[in-house]
């Protein structure tokens, strides 16, 4: 791994003085933006009153965004990701994640609340050090990928960075799952456990592991036979599209040709997963 600032600058193809300048003036390289929250199919999420849910994000811009893309391409994606991680991982998607739990009778799903903002600067620094980067390089990489003390939503590095920080908790959850004859996967902030055996009595221990460092969304915490797993219903022998998605396929009103094509391509991908092709 990278041990010197000279090696880091070479890897990022940038003069180290520019890195120092960006860090000193970091506020100039982020913008504040209000974004409508959307589900996995692009539909706006609504609150109890029917209003669209919104969040404040801080996408990076200009040279910092360029450098973050290089950090992602030249550093982050080269760090080995655990097999249980499916979200924001190359050649994996939500369909692969759901497929992993097919044929399991009992399933438990939960969602990490405010996942990115909950990952603080200290956790990011410790992650880089644990991966073999020197403390000085870890500090600089942390400064280049965090904002206001946390992982910013909207930066090119954030999803992969969050996955890497979560390994500390994810490894504990995966070990616990294996010890109890269960399967565990993560899809960024979505956690899924499944087993052929009833493991309801183990849920308090699972939640204890998660809540040691993160908060969960109680509304999205569910133990049942056929819950929604990353946008799909996992049945015994196949994956099933939810009714909301089927309704979108049936109505093309107010949809562009590209959106319609995207919906059918997604359905075809689910069909291929079901056929084993």
Coordinates of C-alpha atoms in Angstrom, one line a residue:
X1 CA 0.0 0.0 0.0
X2 CA 1.0 3.7 -0.2
X3 CA 3.4 4.7 2.5
X4 CA 4.7 8.2 1.4
X5 CA 3.1 11.4 0.2
X6 CA 5.3 11.3 -2.8
X7 CA 3.9 7.9 -3.8
X8 CA 0.4 9.2 -3.2
X9 CA 0.9 12.2 -5.4
X10 CA 2.3 9.9 -8.1
X11 CA -0.7 7.5 -7.8
X12 CA -3.1 10.4 -8.1
X13 CA -1.1 12.1 -10.9
X14 CA -1.2 15.4 -9.1
X15 CA 1.3 17.8 -7.5
X16 CA 1.3 17.4 -3.8
X17 CA 1.2 21.2 -3.4
X18 CA -2.2 21.1 -5.1
X19 CA -3.5 18.5 -2.7
X20 CA -2.4 20.7 0.3
X21 CA -4.1 23.7 -1.3
X22 CA -7.4 21.8 -1.8
X23 CA -7.3 20.6 1.8
X24 CA -6.7 24.1 3.1
X25 CA -9.6 25.4 1.0
X26 CA -11.9 22.4 1.1
X27 CA -15.1 24.4 1.5
X28 CA -14.6 25.7 -2.0
X29 CA -14.7 22.2 -3.5
X30 CA -18.2 21.1 -2.3
X31 CA -21.6 22.5 -3.0
X32 CA -24.8 22.1 -1.0
X33 CA -27.7 20.6 -2.9
X34 CA -31.2 19.5 -1.9
X35 CA -32.1 16.1 -3.4
X36 CA -35.4 14.2 -3.5
X37 CA -35.1 10.8 -1.9
X38 CA -35.9 8.0 -4.3
X39 CA -36.4 4.2 -4.0
X40 CA -34.4 1.6 -5.9
X41 CA -36.6 2.1 -9.0
X42 CA -36.3 5.9 -9.1
X43 CA -39.7 6.7 -7.6
X44 CA -39.8 9.6 -5.1
X45 CA -40.2 8.5 -1.5
X46 CA -43.1 10.1 0.4
X47 CA -43.5 10.9 4.1
X48 CA -46.6 10.2 6.2
X49 CA -48.3 13.3 4.8
X50 CA -47.6 12.4 1.1
X51 CA -44.8 15.0 0.7
X52 CA -41.6 14.1 -1.1
X53 CA -38.8 13.2 1.2
X54 CA -35.7 15.3 0.7
X55 CA -32.1 15.4 2.0
X56 CA -29.2 17.8 1.8
X57 CA -26.2 16.4 0.0
X58 CA -22.7 17.8 -0.7
X59 CA -21.4 16.7 -4.1
X60 CA -17.7 17.5 -4.7
X61 CA -16.7 19.7 -7.7
X62 CA -13.9 20.8 -9.9
X63 CA -10.4 19.5 -9.1
X64 CA -11.4 17.7 -5.9
X65 CA -14.0 15.7 -7.9
X66 CA -11.3 14.8 -10.4
X67 CA -8.9 13.7 -7.7
X68 CA -11.6 11.7 -5.9
X69 CA -12.3 9.8 -9.1
X70 CA -8.6 8.9 -9.2
X71 CA -8.7 7.9 -5.5
X72 CA -11.6 5.6 -6.4
X73 CA -10.1 4.1 -9.5
X74 CA -6.5 3.9 -8.4
X75 CA -6.8 3.1 -4.7
X76 CA -10.3 2.2 -3.3
X77 CA -11.4 -0.4 -5.9
X78 CA -8.1 -2.2 -5.6
X79 CA -8.8 -3.0 -2.0
X80 CA -10.4 -6.4 -1.8
X81 CA -14.0 -6.3 -0.9
X82 CA -15.6 -9.1 1.2
X83 CA -17.8 -11.6 -0.6
X84 CA -20.9 -10.6 1.4
X85 CA -20.7 -7.0 0.0
X86 CA -22.9 -6.5 -3.1
X87 CA -23.8 -2.7 -3.3
X88 CA -21.4 -0.4 -5.2
X89 CA -19.2 -3.4 -6.1
X90 CA -18.2 -4.0 -9.7
X91 CA -20.0 -6.8 -11.4
X92 CA -22.5 -7.2 -8.6
X93 CA -26.0 -5.7 -8.3
X94 CA -29.2 -5.9 -6.3
X95 CA -30.4 -8.9 -8.3
X96 CA -27.2 -10.9 -7.3
X97 CA -27.8 -9.8 -3.7
X98 CA -31.4 -11.0 -3.7
X99 CA -30.4 -14.3 -5.5
X100 CA -28.0 -15.1 -2.7
X101 CA -31.0 -15.6 -0.3
X102 CA -33.2 -17.6 -2.7
X103 CA -34.4 -20.9 -1.3
X104 CA -33.9 -19.9 2.4
X105 CA -37.2 -20.1 4.3
X106 CA -36.5 -17.4 6.9
X107 CA -35.2 -13.9 6.2
X108 CA -34.3 -10.8 8.2
X109 CA -33.8 -7.4 6.6
X110 CA -32.8 -4.1 8.1
X111 CA -31.6 -0.8 6.9
X112 CA -28.8 1.4 8.4
X113 CA -30.2 4.9 9.1
X114 CA -28.3 7.9 7.7
X115 CA -25.5 5.6 6.7
X116 CA -23.0 8.0 5.1
X117 CA -23.4 10.8 7.7
X118 CA -23.0 8.2 10.5
X119 CA -19.5 7.3 9.3
X120 CA -17.2 9.8 10.9
X121 CA -13.7 11.0 10.0
X122 CA -12.0 8.8 12.7
X123 CA -13.5 5.6 11.3
X124 CA -12.3 6.5 7.7
X125 CA -8.8 7.2 9.0
X126 CA -8.7 3.9 10.9
X127 CA -9.9 2.0 7.8
X128 CA -7.0 3.4 5.7
X129 CA -4.5 2.5 8.4
X130 CA -5.9 -1.0 8.8
X131 CA -5.4 -1.5 5.0
X132 CA -1.7 -0.8 5.2
X133 CA -1.5 2.9 4.4
X134 CA 0.9 5.0 6.5
X135 CA -0.7 7.4 9.1
X136 CA 0.4 10.4 7.1
X137 CA -1.1 9.1 3.8
X138 CA -4.2 7.9 5.7
X139 CA -4.7 11.4 7.1
X140 CA -4.5 13.0 3.6
X141 CA -6.8 10.4 2.0
X142 CA -9.3 11.0 4.8
X143 CA -9.2 14.7 4.3
X144 CA -9.7 14.3 0.6
X145 CA -12.8 12.0 1.0
X146 CA -14.6 13.4 4.0
X147 CA -16.4 16.7 4.6
X148 CA -17.5 18.3 7.8
X149 CA -16.3 15.3 9.8
X150 CA -18.2 12.6 7.8
X151 CA -18.5 10.9 4.5
X152 CA -20.3 13.3 2.1
X153 CA -23.3 12.1 0.0
X154 CA -22.6 12.9 -3.6
X155 CA -18.8 12.3 -3.9
X156 CA -17.4 9.7 -6.3
X157 CA -15.6 7.9 -3.4
X158 CA -18.4 7.7 -0.8
X159 CA -20.2 4.4 -1.6
X160 CA -17.0 2.4 -1.9
X161 CA -15.5 4.2 1.1
X162 CA -18.5 3.4 3.2
X163 CA -18.3 -0.3 2.2
X164 CA -14.7 -0.4 3.3
X165 CA -15.4 1.2 6.6
X166 CA -18.3 -1.2 7.2
X167 CA -16.0 -4.2 6.9
X168 CA -15.2 -3.9 10.6
X169 CA -18.9 -4.6 11.5
X170 CA -19.6 -6.7 8.4
X171 CA -17.0 -9.3 9.2
X172 CA -18.5 -9.7 12.7
X173 CA -22.0 -10.1 11.2
X174 CA -20.8 -12.6 8.6
X175 CA -19.0 -14.7 11.2
X176 CA -22.1 -14.7 13.4
X177 CA -24.2 -15.7 10.4
X178 CA -21.9 -18.6 9.5
X179 CA -21.8 -19.8 13.1
X180 CA -25.6 -19.9 13.0
X181 CA -26.0 -21.6 9.6
X182 CA -27.3 -18.4 8.0
X183 CA -26.3 -16.3 5.0
X184 CA -25.4 -12.6 5.3
X185 CA -25.1 -9.9 2.6
X186 CA -24.8 -6.1 2.6
X187 CA -26.0 -3.8 -0.2
X188 CA -24.5 -0.5 1.0
X189 CA -26.9 0.3 3.8
X190 CA -29.3 -2.7 3.4
X191 CA -28.5 -5.7 5.5
X192 CA -30.0 -9.2 4.8
X193 CA -29.8 -12.5 6.7
X194 CA -31.4 -15.7 5.6
X195 CA -31.5 -19.4 6.7
X196 CA -33.3 -22.6 6.2
X197 CA -33.8 -22.6 10.0
X198 CA -35.8 -20.2 12.2
X199 CA -33.3 -17.8 13.6
X200 CA -35.7 -15.2 15.2
X201 CA -34.1 -15.7 18.6
X202 CA -30.8 -14.6 17.2
X203 CA -32.1 -11.2 15.9
X204 CA -31.3 -9.3 19.2
X205 CA -27.7 -10.4 18.9
X206 CA -27.6 -9.3 15.3
X207 CA -29.0 -5.9 16.2
X208 CA -26.6 -5.5 19.1
X209 CA -23.6 -6.0 16.7
X210 CA -25.0 -3.5 14.2
X211 CA -26.1 -0.8 16.7
X212 CA -22.6 -0.8 18.4
X213 CA -21.6 1.6 15.6
X214 CA -24.7 2.3 13.5
X215 CA -28.4 3.1 13.9
X216 CA -31.1 1.1 12.2
X217 CA -34.4 2.1 10.5
X218 CA -37.1 0.4 12.5
X219 CA -39.6 0.8 9.7
X220 CA -37.3 -1.2 7.4
X221 CA -36.5 -3.9 9.9
X222 CA -38.4 -7.1 9.1
X223 CA -38.3 -10.8 9.9
X224 CA -40.5 -12.9 7.6
X225 CA -40.5 -15.6 4.9
X226 CA -40.7 -13.3 1.8
X227 CA -39.6 -9.8 2.6
X228 CA -38.4 -7.3 -0.1
X229 CA -34.7 -7.8 -0.5
X230 CA -33.0 -4.9 -2.3
X231 CA -36.1 -4.3 -4.4
X232 CA -37.1 -7.9 -5.1
X233 CA -39.3 -10.5 -3.4
X234 CA -37.2 -13.6 -2.8
X235 CA -39.4 -16.6 -3.2
X236 CA -38.4 -20.2 -2.7
X237 CA -37.6 -20.9 -6.4
X238 CA -37.4 -17.5 -8.0
X239 CA -37.1 -13.7 -7.6
X240 CA -40.3 -11.7 -8.1
X241 CA -40.7 -8.1 -9.1
X242 CA -42.8 -6.1 -6.6
X243 CA -46.3 -4.9 -7.6
X244 CA -45.1 -1.3 -7.8
X245 CA -42.6 -2.2 -10.5
X246 CA -45.1 -4.2 -12.4
X247 CA -47.5 -1.3 -12.4
X248 CA -44.7 0.9 -14.0
X249 CA -44.3 -1.7 -16.8
X250 CA -48.0 -1.6 -17.5
X251 CA -48.3 2.2 -17.7
X252 CA -45.9 4.1 -20.0
X253 CA -47.6 7.4 -19.4
X254 CA -45.2 10.3 -18.6
X255 CA -42.2 8.1 -19.3
X256 CA -39.5 8.7 -21.8
X257 CA -38.5 6.0 -24.3
X258 CA -35.2 5.6 -22.4
X259 CA -37.1 5.1 -19.1
X260 CA -39.4 2.5 -20.7
X261 CA -36.4 0.7 -22.2
X262 CA -34.7 0.7 -18.8
X263 CA -37.6 -0.8 -17.1
X264 CA -37.9 -3.7 -19.6
X265 CA -34.1 -4.2 -19.5
X266 CA -34.3 -4.6 -15.7
X267 CA -37.2 -7.1 -16.0
X268 CA -35.2 -9.1 -18.6
X269 CA -32.2 -9.2 -16.2
X270 CA -34.5 -10.6 -13.4
X271 CA -35.9 -13.1 -15.9
X272 CA -32.4 -14.2 -16.8
X273 CA -31.5 -14.6 -13.1
X274 CA -34.5 -16.8 -12.7
X275 CA -33.7 -18.9 -15.7
X276 CA -30.1 -19.3 -14.6
X277 CA -28.7 -17.8 -17.8

